[in-house]
Short mmCIF file of C-alpha atoms in Angstrom, two decimals:
data_model
loop_
_atom_site.label_atom_id
_atom_site.label_comp_id
_atom_site.label_asym_id
_atom_site.label_seq_id
_atom_site.Cartn_x
_atom_site.Cartn_y
_atom_site.Cartn_z
CA MET A 18 48.28 -43.10 13.05
CA LYS A 19 45.22 -42.41 15.13
CA ASN A 20 46.88 -40.37 17.89
CA SER A 21 47.62 -37.14 16.06
CA LEU A 22 49.59 -35.64 18.97
CA LEU A 23 51.91 -38.67 19.13
CA TYR A 24 52.14 -38.65 15.35
CA LEU A 25 53.07 -34.96 15.33
CA THR A 26 55.62 -35.48 18.15
CA LEU A 27 57.29 -38.40 16.41
CA LEU A 28 57.27 -36.50 13.12
CA LEU A 29 59.01 -33.52 14.69
CA LEU A 30 61.56 -35.81 16.39
CA TRP A 31 62.08 -37.51 13.05
CA ILE A 32 62.81 -34.17 11.33
CA ILE A 33 65.10 -32.99 14.15
CA VAL A 34 67.10 -36.23 14.30
CA ALA A 35 67.34 -36.45 10.51
CA THR A 36 68.49 -32.82 10.34
CA ILE A 37 71.18 -33.42 12.96
CA GLY A 38 72.26 -36.59 11.15
CA THR A 39 72.47 -34.70 7.85
CA PHE A 40 74.76 -32.04 9.31
CA PHE A 41 76.83 -34.67 11.14
CA PHE A 42 77.42 -36.91 8.10
CA MET A 43 78.09 -33.95 5.84
CA GLU A 44 80.62 -32.65 8.37
CA GLU A 45 82.33 -36.04 8.44
CA ARG A 46 82.18 -36.17 4.63
CA HIS A 47 79.97 -39.25 4.61
CA PHE A 48 77.95 -37.86 1.76
CA PHE A 49 75.97 -41.01 1.11
CA TRP A 50 74.55 -41.16 4.62
CA GLY A 51 74.22 -37.38 4.62
CA CYS A 52 71.99 -37.57 1.53
CA ILE A 53 69.92 -40.34 3.10
CA CYS A 54 69.38 -38.24 6.23
CA GLY A 55 68.56 -35.21 4.05
CA GLY A 56 65.97 -37.30 2.26
CA LEU A 57 64.50 -38.29 5.61
CA VAL A 58 64.29 -34.59 6.53
CA LEU A 59 62.52 -33.83 3.27
CA GLY A 60 60.10 -36.74 3.78
CA GLY A 61 59.32 -35.56 7.30
CA VAL A 62 58.66 -32.01 6.05
CA VAL A 63 56.34 -33.38 3.35
CA LEU A 64 54.38 -35.42 5.93
CA LEU A 65 54.20 -32.38 8.24
CA TYR A 66 53.02 -30.20 5.35
CA SER A 67 50.35 -32.75 4.39
CA LEU A 68 49.06 -32.70 7.97
CA PHE A 69 48.92 -28.91 7.82
CA ILE A 70 47.17 -28.97 4.42
CA ARG A 71 44.59 -31.49 5.62
CA ASN A 72 43.47 -29.25 8.49
CA THR A 73 43.73 -26.11 6.35
CA LYS A 74 41.44 -27.68 3.75
CA LYS A 75 38.86 -28.33 6.46
CA ILE A 76 38.90 -24.67 7.47
CA ALA A 77 38.82 -23.50 3.83
CA PHE A 78 35.90 -25.86 3.13
CA LEU A 79 34.07 -24.40 6.13
CA PHE A 80 34.40 -20.81 4.89
CA ASP A 81 33.65 -21.69 1.25
CA SER A 82 30.41 -23.41 2.30
CA ILE A 83 29.38 -20.50 4.52
CA GLU A 84 30.19 -18.01 1.77
CA ASN A 85 27.91 -20.00 -0.57
CA ASP A 86 25.20 -20.06 2.09
CA ASP A 87 25.45 -23.85 2.40
CA TYR A 88 25.07 -25.11 5.95
CA THR A 89 24.27 -28.74 5.16
CA PHE A 90 27.82 -30.02 5.75
CA ARG A 91 29.14 -31.54 8.96
CA PHE A 92 32.65 -32.63 9.98
CA ILE A 93 32.64 -36.18 11.34
CA GLY A 94 34.38 -36.38 14.73
CA GLU A 95 36.58 -39.40 14.04
CA GLY A 96 40.20 -40.06 14.96
CA ASP A 97 41.87 -39.28 18.25
CA GLN A 98 40.75 -36.65 20.73
CA TYR A 99 42.62 -33.86 18.94
CA ASP A 100 41.05 -34.64 15.55
CA LYS A 101 37.67 -34.79 17.26
CA LEU A 102 38.39 -31.48 18.99
CA LEU A 103 39.22 -29.81 15.66
CA ASN A 104 36.17 -31.25 13.90
CA ASN A 105 33.85 -30.40 16.77
CA SER A 106 35.25 -26.86 16.92
CA LEU A 107 34.63 -26.38 13.21
CA ASN A 108 31.10 -27.73 13.66
CA ARG A 109 30.54 -25.25 16.51
CA ILE A 110 31.69 -22.38 14.30
CA LYS A 111 29.21 -23.57 11.67
CA ARG A 112 26.36 -23.72 14.21
CA VAL A 113 27.12 -20.25 15.56
CA LEU A 114 27.17 -18.73 12.08
CA GLU A 115 24.06 -20.70 11.05
CA ASN A 116 22.17 -19.49 14.14
CA THR A 117 23.28 -15.93 13.42
CA ARG A 118 22.05 -16.24 9.83
CA ASN A 119 18.71 -17.70 10.98
CA ASP A 120 18.30 -14.86 13.48
CA ILE A 121 18.93 -12.33 10.74
CA ILE A 122 16.40 -14.06 8.46
CA GLU A 123 13.80 -14.12 11.25
CA HIS A 124 14.39 -10.43 11.98
CA GLU A 125 14.09 -9.62 8.27
CA LYS A 126 10.78 -11.52 8.09
CA TYR A 127 9.60 -9.76 11.24
CA TYR A 128 10.42 -6.30 9.91
CA GLU A 129 9.05 -7.20 6.48
CA HIS A 130 5.80 -8.31 8.13
CA ILE A 131 5.60 -5.01 10.00
CA LEU A 132 6.42 -3.11 6.81
CA ASN A 133 3.66 -4.91 4.89
CA ASN A 134 1.09 -4.13 7.57
CA VAL A 135 1.53 -0.35 7.65
CA GLU A 136 -0.65 1.86 5.49
CA THR A 137 2.30 3.96 4.37
CA GLY A 138 3.88 2.78 1.13
CA ILE A 139 7.67 2.36 1.34
CA VAL A 140 9.95 2.27 -1.72
CA ILE A 141 13.74 1.94 -1.41
CA ALA A 142 15.57 3.01 -4.58
CA ASP A 143 18.92 4.25 -5.82
CA SER A 144 19.75 7.32 -7.88
CA VAL A 145 19.53 5.50 -11.23
CA GLY A 146 16.05 4.08 -10.69
CA ASN A 147 16.69 0.57 -9.39
CA ILE A 148 14.14 -0.50 -6.77
CA TYR A 149 15.56 -2.62 -3.94
CA GLN A 150 12.52 -3.08 -1.74
CA THR A 151 8.82 -2.21 -1.60
CA ASN A 152 6.01 -3.12 0.73
CA GLN A 153 2.48 -4.21 -0.15
CA ALA A 154 1.05 -0.75 0.57
CA ALA A 155 3.34 0.84 -2.04
CA LEU A 156 2.39 -1.74 -4.67
CA LYS A 157 -1.29 -1.18 -3.93
CA LEU A 158 -1.02 2.63 -4.06
CA LEU A 159 0.89 2.54 -7.35
CA GLY A 160 -1.25 -0.26 -8.79
CA LEU A 161 1.71 -2.49 -9.65
CA PRO A 162 2.05 -6.26 -9.04
CA VAL A 163 5.86 -5.94 -8.74
CA PHE A 164 8.16 -2.93 -8.72
CA THR A 165 11.84 -3.39 -9.58
CA HIS A 166 12.65 -0.29 -11.66
CA VAL A 167 11.11 3.16 -12.07
CA GLN A 168 10.53 2.50 -15.77
CA GLN A 169 7.62 0.26 -14.73
CA LEU A 170 5.79 3.44 -13.69
CA LYS A 171 5.13 4.19 -17.36
CA ASN A 172 2.24 1.71 -17.02
CA VAL A 173 0.76 3.96 -14.32
CA ASP A 174 1.69 7.52 -15.36
CA LYS A 175 4.74 8.52 -17.39
CA GLU A 176 5.20 11.67 -15.33
CA LEU A 177 5.82 9.51 -12.25
CA ILE A 178 9.08 8.25 -13.79
CA ASN A 179 10.60 11.76 -13.76
CA ILE A 180 9.25 12.44 -10.28
CA PHE A 181 10.87 9.31 -8.84
CA LYS A 182 14.15 9.90 -10.70
CA GLN A 183 14.42 13.55 -9.64
CA THR A 184 13.41 13.15 -6.00
CA GLN A 185 16.12 14.09 -3.49
CA ASN A 186 16.70 13.74 0.22
CA GLY A 187 14.23 15.90 2.17
CA ASP A 188 11.76 16.37 -0.71
CA LYS A 189 8.06 16.65 0.17
CA ARG A 190 5.43 16.84 -2.54
CA GLN A 191 1.99 15.74 -3.69
CA ILE A 192 1.56 13.58 -6.77
CA SER A 193 -1.64 12.72 -8.61
CA PHE A 194 -2.44 10.17 -11.29
CA CYS A 195 -5.41 8.22 -12.59
CA ASN A 196 -5.93 4.47 -12.66
CA GLU A 197 -8.81 2.02 -12.50
CA ARG A 198 -9.55 3.22 -8.94
CA GLY A 199 -10.02 6.80 -10.09
CA THR A 200 -7.85 9.81 -9.32
CA ILE A 201 -5.19 8.98 -6.74
CA THR A 202 -3.47 11.73 -4.75
CA LEU A 203 -0.39 10.75 -2.76
CA SER A 204 1.93 12.61 -0.45
CA MET A 205 5.56 11.73 -1.15
CA ARG A 206 8.44 12.17 1.30
CA THR A 207 12.04 11.22 0.58
CA SER A 208 14.89 10.53 2.98
CA GLU A 209 18.36 9.15 2.41
CA VAL A 210 20.48 6.43 3.97
CA VAL A 211 24.00 5.23 3.09
CA ILE A 212 24.60 1.46 3.27
CA ARG A 213 28.18 0.26 2.61
CA GLN A 214 28.95 3.53 0.86
CA ASN A 215 25.93 3.07 -1.41
CA ARG A 216 23.30 5.83 -1.40
CA ARG A 217 19.71 4.67 -0.99
CA LEU A 218 16.55 6.76 -1.11
CA ILE A 219 13.63 5.83 1.17
CA ILE A 220 10.40 7.10 -0.40
CA ALA A 221 7.28 7.15 1.78
CA LEU A 222 3.89 7.30 0.04
CA ASN A 223 0.56 8.07 1.70
CA ASP A 224 -2.92 8.15 0.18
CA ILE A 225 -4.37 11.55 1.09
CA ASN A 226 -7.51 11.33 -1.06
CA ASN A 227 -9.72 10.71 1.97
CA GLU A 228 -8.01 13.45 3.95
CA LEU A 229 -8.46 15.97 1.14
CA ASP A 230 -12.09 14.94 0.63
CA GLU A 231 -12.77 15.22 4.35
CA ARG A 232 -11.21 18.69 4.59
CA GLU A 233 -13.08 19.83 1.50
CA THR A 234 -16.39 18.52 2.83
CA GLU A 235 -15.87 20.10 6.24
CA SER A 236 -15.04 23.43 4.58
CA TRP A 237 -18.22 23.30 2.50
CA ILE A 238 -20.32 22.40 5.53
CA ARG A 239 -18.91 25.31 7.54
CA LEU A 240 -19.57 27.65 4.61
CA ILE A 241 -23.12 26.35 4.16
CA ARG A 242 -23.89 26.77 7.86
CA ILE A 243 -22.68 30.35 7.82
CA LEU A 244 -24.49 31.24 4.59
CA THR A 245 -27.78 29.58 5.55
CA HIS A 246 -27.69 31.22 8.97
CA GLU A 247 -27.10 34.68 7.53
CA ILE A 248 -29.64 34.23 4.71
CA MET A 249 -32.32 32.93 7.09
CA ASN A 250 -31.70 35.80 9.49
CA ALA A 251 -32.20 38.27 6.64
CA ILE A 252 -35.07 36.58 4.74
CA THR A 253 -37.29 35.40 7.63
CA PRO A 254 -38.15 38.95 8.93
CA ILE A 255 -38.80 40.16 5.36
CA THR A 256 -41.15 37.25 4.67
CA SER A 257 -42.94 37.67 7.97
CA LEU A 258 -43.28 41.43 7.54
CA SER A 259 -44.55 41.15 3.97
CA GLU A 260 -47.14 38.59 5.10
CA SER A 261 -48.33 40.93 7.84
CA LEU A 262 -48.57 43.87 5.41
CA LEU A 263 -50.57 41.73 2.97
CA THR A 264 -53.20 41.04 5.63
CA ILE A 265 -53.41 44.74 6.47
CA HIS A 266 -53.51 46.05 2.92
CA GLY A 267 -56.97 45.56 1.53
CA GLU A 268 -56.58 46.58 -2.09
CA LYS A 269 -55.51 43.34 -3.80
CA ASN A 270 -55.38 44.83 -7.26
CA ASP A 271 -53.13 47.83 -6.69
CA ASN A 272 -49.39 47.82 -7.31
CA ILE A 273 -48.42 47.94 -3.63
CA TYR A 274 -50.28 44.71 -2.86
CA LYS A 275 -48.78 42.97 -5.89
CA GLY A 276 -45.30 44.13 -4.91
CA LEU A 277 -45.75 42.85 -1.35
CA GLU A 278 -47.08 39.56 -2.70
CA ALA A 279 -44.02 39.18 -4.95
CA ILE A 280 -41.72 39.90 -2.02
CA HIS A 281 -43.54 37.37 0.14
CA THR A 282 -43.50 34.64 -2.54
CA THR A 283 -39.83 35.22 -3.30
CA GLY A 284 -38.98 35.16 0.40
CA LYS A 285 -40.76 31.83 0.90
CA GLY A 286 -38.97 30.43 -2.13
CA LEU A 287 -35.60 31.52 -0.72
CA ILE A 288 -36.41 29.96 2.66
CA SER A 289 -37.30 26.70 0.92
CA PHE A 290 -34.07 26.95 -1.10
CA VAL A 291 -31.96 27.46 2.03
CA GLU A 292 -33.70 24.61 3.86
CA THR A 293 -32.81 22.31 0.99
CA TYR A 294 -29.09 23.07 1.33
CA ARG A 295 -29.20 22.78 5.10
CA GLU A 296 -29.63 19.05 4.54
CA LEU A 297 -25.93 18.81 3.65
CA SER A 298 -24.91 19.97 7.13
CA ARG A 299 -27.65 18.11 9.03
CA ILE A 300 -26.99 14.50 8.04
CA PRO A 301 -27.52 12.36 11.17
CA LEU A 302 -24.83 10.06 12.47
CA PRO A 303 -25.20 6.55 11.04
CA ARG A 304 -27.04 3.92 13.07
CA GLN A 305 -25.21 0.94 11.70
CA ALA A 306 -26.49 -2.61 11.60
CA VAL A 307 -25.87 -5.73 9.55
CA PHE A 308 -28.15 -6.34 6.57
CA GLU A 309 -28.16 -8.47 3.41
CA VAL A 310 -26.89 -6.70 0.32
CA GLN A 311 -29.01 -8.88 -2.02
CA GLN A 312 -32.32 -7.85 -0.47
CA PHE A 313 -31.19 -4.24 -0.08
CA LEU A 314 -30.18 -3.75 -3.73
CA THR A 315 -33.25 -5.60 -4.99
CA ARG A 316 -35.39 -3.14 -3.05
CA MET A 317 -33.39 -0.20 -4.46
CA ILE A 318 -34.08 -1.45 -8.01
CA ARG A 319 -37.76 -1.84 -7.25
CA LEU A 320 -37.92 1.74 -5.90
CA SER A 321 -36.24 2.94 -9.11
CA LEU A 322 -38.81 1.26 -11.37
CA PRO A 323 -40.94 4.44 -11.78
CA GLU A 324 -37.81 6.15 -13.12
CA MET A 325 -37.15 3.35 -15.64
CA ARG A 326 -38.06 3.56 -19.25
CA THR A 327 -35.96 1.48 -21.61
CA PRO A 328 -32.78 0.90 -19.51
CA ILE A 329 -32.31 -2.51 -17.91
CA ILE A 330 -30.77 -2.85 -14.44
CA ASN A 331 -28.70 -5.99 -13.92
CA LEU A 332 -27.56 -7.14 -10.49
CA SER A 333 -24.36 -9.06 -9.66
CA ILE A 334 -23.54 -10.01 -6.06
CA GLN A 335 -20.60 -12.17 -4.99
CA PRO A 336 -21.14 -14.04 -2.73
CA ASP A 337 -24.92 -14.32 -2.73
CA ASP A 338 -25.09 -13.94 1.07
CA LEU A 339 -22.89 -10.81 1.14
CA LEU A 340 -23.53 -8.75 4.30
CA LEU A 341 -22.98 -5.04 4.93
CA TYR A 342 -22.60 -3.22 8.24
CA ALA A 343 -24.01 0.28 7.70
CA ASP A 344 -27.04 2.54 8.16
CA GLU A 345 -29.46 1.07 5.64
CA ASN A 346 -31.61 4.20 5.40
CA LEU A 347 -28.67 6.53 4.75
CA ILE A 348 -27.02 4.17 2.23
CA SER A 349 -30.35 3.85 0.41
CA GLN A 350 -30.22 7.62 -0.21
CA VAL A 351 -26.78 7.21 -1.76
CA VAL A 352 -27.69 4.25 -3.97
CA LEU A 353 -31.01 5.75 -5.11
CA ASN A 354 -29.31 9.01 -6.06
CA LEU A 355 -26.62 7.19 -8.05
CA LEU A 356 -29.23 4.99 -9.73
CA LYS A 357 -31.24 8.06 -10.65
CA ASN A 358 -28.15 9.63 -12.24
CA ALA A 359 -27.34 6.41 -14.11
CA LEU A 360 -30.90 6.13 -15.41
CA HIS A 361 -30.82 9.74 -16.53
CA ALA A 362 -27.55 9.09 -18.41
CA SER A 363 -28.88 5.87 -19.98
CA GLN A 364 -32.04 7.17 -21.65
CA ASN A 365 -31.09 5.56 -24.96
CA GLY A 366 -31.58 2.04 -23.62
CA GLU A 367 -28.09 1.22 -22.35
CA ALA A 368 -28.05 -1.40 -19.62
CA ILE A 369 -27.05 -0.52 -16.05
CA LEU A 370 -25.13 -2.91 -13.80
CA ILE A 371 -25.02 -2.94 -10.01
CA LYS A 372 -22.12 -4.98 -8.62
CA ALA A 373 -21.46 -5.89 -4.99
CA TYR A 374 -18.43 -7.87 -3.84
CA ASN A 375 -15.52 -8.06 -1.40
CA ASN A 376 -12.17 -6.71 -2.55
CA ASP A 377 -8.81 -8.25 -1.66
CA GLU A 378 -8.78 -6.42 1.70
CA GLY A 379 -12.22 -7.78 2.63
CA GLN A 380 -13.96 -4.43 2.15
CA VAL A 381 -17.49 -4.43 0.75
CA MET A 382 -17.70 -2.66 -2.63
CA ILE A 383 -20.86 -1.56 -4.42
CA GLU A 384 -20.55 -0.23 -7.97
CA ILE A 385 -23.21 1.44 -10.13
CA CYS A 386 -22.05 1.13 -13.74
CA ASP A 387 -23.58 2.64 -16.89
CA ASN A 388 -22.73 3.11 -20.55
CA GLY A 389 -24.64 6.34 -20.93
CA CYS A 390 -23.44 9.67 -22.22
CA GLY A 391 -20.56 9.80 -19.74
CA ILE A 392 -19.21 12.76 -17.79
CA PRO A 393 -17.17 15.36 -19.73
CA ASP A 394 -13.56 15.87 -18.64
CA GLU A 395 -14.10 19.49 -17.69
CA ILE A 396 -16.97 18.59 -15.34
CA VAL A 397 -15.33 15.67 -13.49
CA PRO A 398 -13.36 17.79 -10.96
CA HIS A 399 -16.56 19.56 -9.86
CA ILE A 400 -19.17 16.80 -9.55
CA PHE A 401 -18.80 16.44 -5.75
CA ILE A 402 -18.83 20.19 -5.09
CA PRO A 403 -22.05 21.32 -3.37
CA PHE A 404 -24.50 23.31 -5.57
CA PHE A 405 -22.72 22.30 -8.79
CA THR A 406 -25.11 20.80 -11.34
CA THR A 407 -25.57 20.55 -15.11
CA LYS A 408 -29.28 19.75 -14.86
CA GLU A 409 -31.83 22.50 -15.23
CA SER A 410 -33.90 21.19 -12.32
CA GLY A 411 -30.99 19.83 -10.25
CA SER A 412 -30.10 21.12 -6.79
CA GLY A 413 -26.41 20.19 -7.00
CA ILE A 414 -26.25 18.55 -3.58
CA GLY A 415 -27.06 14.91 -4.39
CA LEU A 416 -23.48 13.69 -4.90
CA SER A 417 -22.21 15.95 -2.11
CA ILE A 418 -24.66 14.41 0.36
CA ALA A 419 -23.80 10.93 -0.93
CA ARG A 420 -20.09 11.48 -0.36
CA GLN A 421 -20.76 12.97 3.08
CA ILE A 422 -22.85 9.91 4.05
CA MET A 423 -20.03 7.59 2.92
CA ARG A 424 -17.49 9.64 4.87
CA LEU A 425 -19.61 9.31 8.02
CA HIS A 426 -19.48 5.55 7.47
CA GLY A 427 -15.69 5.65 7.23
CA GLY A 428 -15.91 4.78 3.53
CA THR A 429 -15.48 6.53 0.21
CA LEU A 430 -17.46 7.39 -2.89
CA SER A 431 -15.35 7.66 -6.02
CA LEU A 432 -15.87 8.08 -9.75
CA ILE A 433 -14.18 5.70 -12.19
CA ARG A 434 -14.41 6.58 -15.88
CA ASN A 435 -13.78 4.78 -19.14
CA THR A 436 -13.29 1.31 -17.69
CA THR A 437 -13.08 -1.73 -19.94
CA ASN A 438 -16.84 -2.31 -20.08
CA PHE A 439 -18.47 0.92 -18.85
CA ARG A 440 -18.09 4.65 -19.42
CA THR A 441 -19.05 5.64 -15.88
CA VAL A 442 -18.71 3.72 -12.60
CA PHE A 443 -19.51 5.13 -9.16
CA ARG A 444 -17.85 2.97 -6.50
CA LEU A 445 -18.89 2.82 -2.84
CA THR A 446 -16.14 1.44 -0.62
CA PHE A 447 -17.06 0.48 2.94
CA ALA A 448 -14.29 0.24 5.54
#
């Protein structure tokens, strides 16, 4: 019957009339007809129940499909107006829930996109080490392709596993570890959120290498300015006075003249020494322009030829037309200094490789790689400190000036040791 309202009305009348007939015939002791009417009542109830079950199954099917995240179904609006009304209503419920789900998915993608474009690494974990979410910055900082459990940190640094497991709400600390990019120093902050009675830890990671390097460099520059100022103020009058006394004193062979001459020579040497270290605090601001890396590095190799004996310098540039936006004169100081160090370390004929390429973030990278004697572990923490040197004739400011020049360019100079193919790699990263 297509008209469900008429069908339901007739079915109810059927049940009511049959029920009255059952009571009437039973009262009159006409048991045969009473049983027939009772059977009619039972048949009507069964038909009514089947109608109820049919509509209930539709609703149950709707919720089962939604629970299984299946929105491909659709109720066909056939039958009379009331069947169509029920089917259309169920379809509307489906559309509302589907639109709500799509909105949630779009918002999740939106927030995930924002999360992946911030420089702060975000890790969401629980107290037993399961990782529920990370952004690209966190994966990059930790050097992991995927991060689903803290045990994966054993591939980075085993100590990190304990740090992540023991971190608590409100913790703030610095963590350091070494990977192929060198020594990484991160600040780590932990906060807590409760979702559906489940405790989650939100761990924020920030790379503070550049910040520490910048503060260290600024501190050294301030110290150098103060020291050179005070030394020059003290030495310049002594040198000038000794020079004047030398012109007045006529006896060049007596002890007084020789003493004055020693004072004057030492004073001039100290002035020259101080002027050398003033270079660290007087680096000009870069005048940046675009230039070809191929031609630049070829020229650097040619300028290093007088330093070369047996080592061979190989050049690898990808792509061939790689361009760099920087101060060519200042960067040449950096590259020449690093080449000089590599040549000095490779006196036994080991080959040197200069690589230039773009990393995944589009930054220009230049690496000077050698297989020379390497840098001892105890010396590594001090190589960028001004005045520190292991060479008898070294001034100890070459690497300091190089790092300062890279900092002025918004880039970094880092040491990478014991890579797969080379013992020592100095990497220049341009922002």
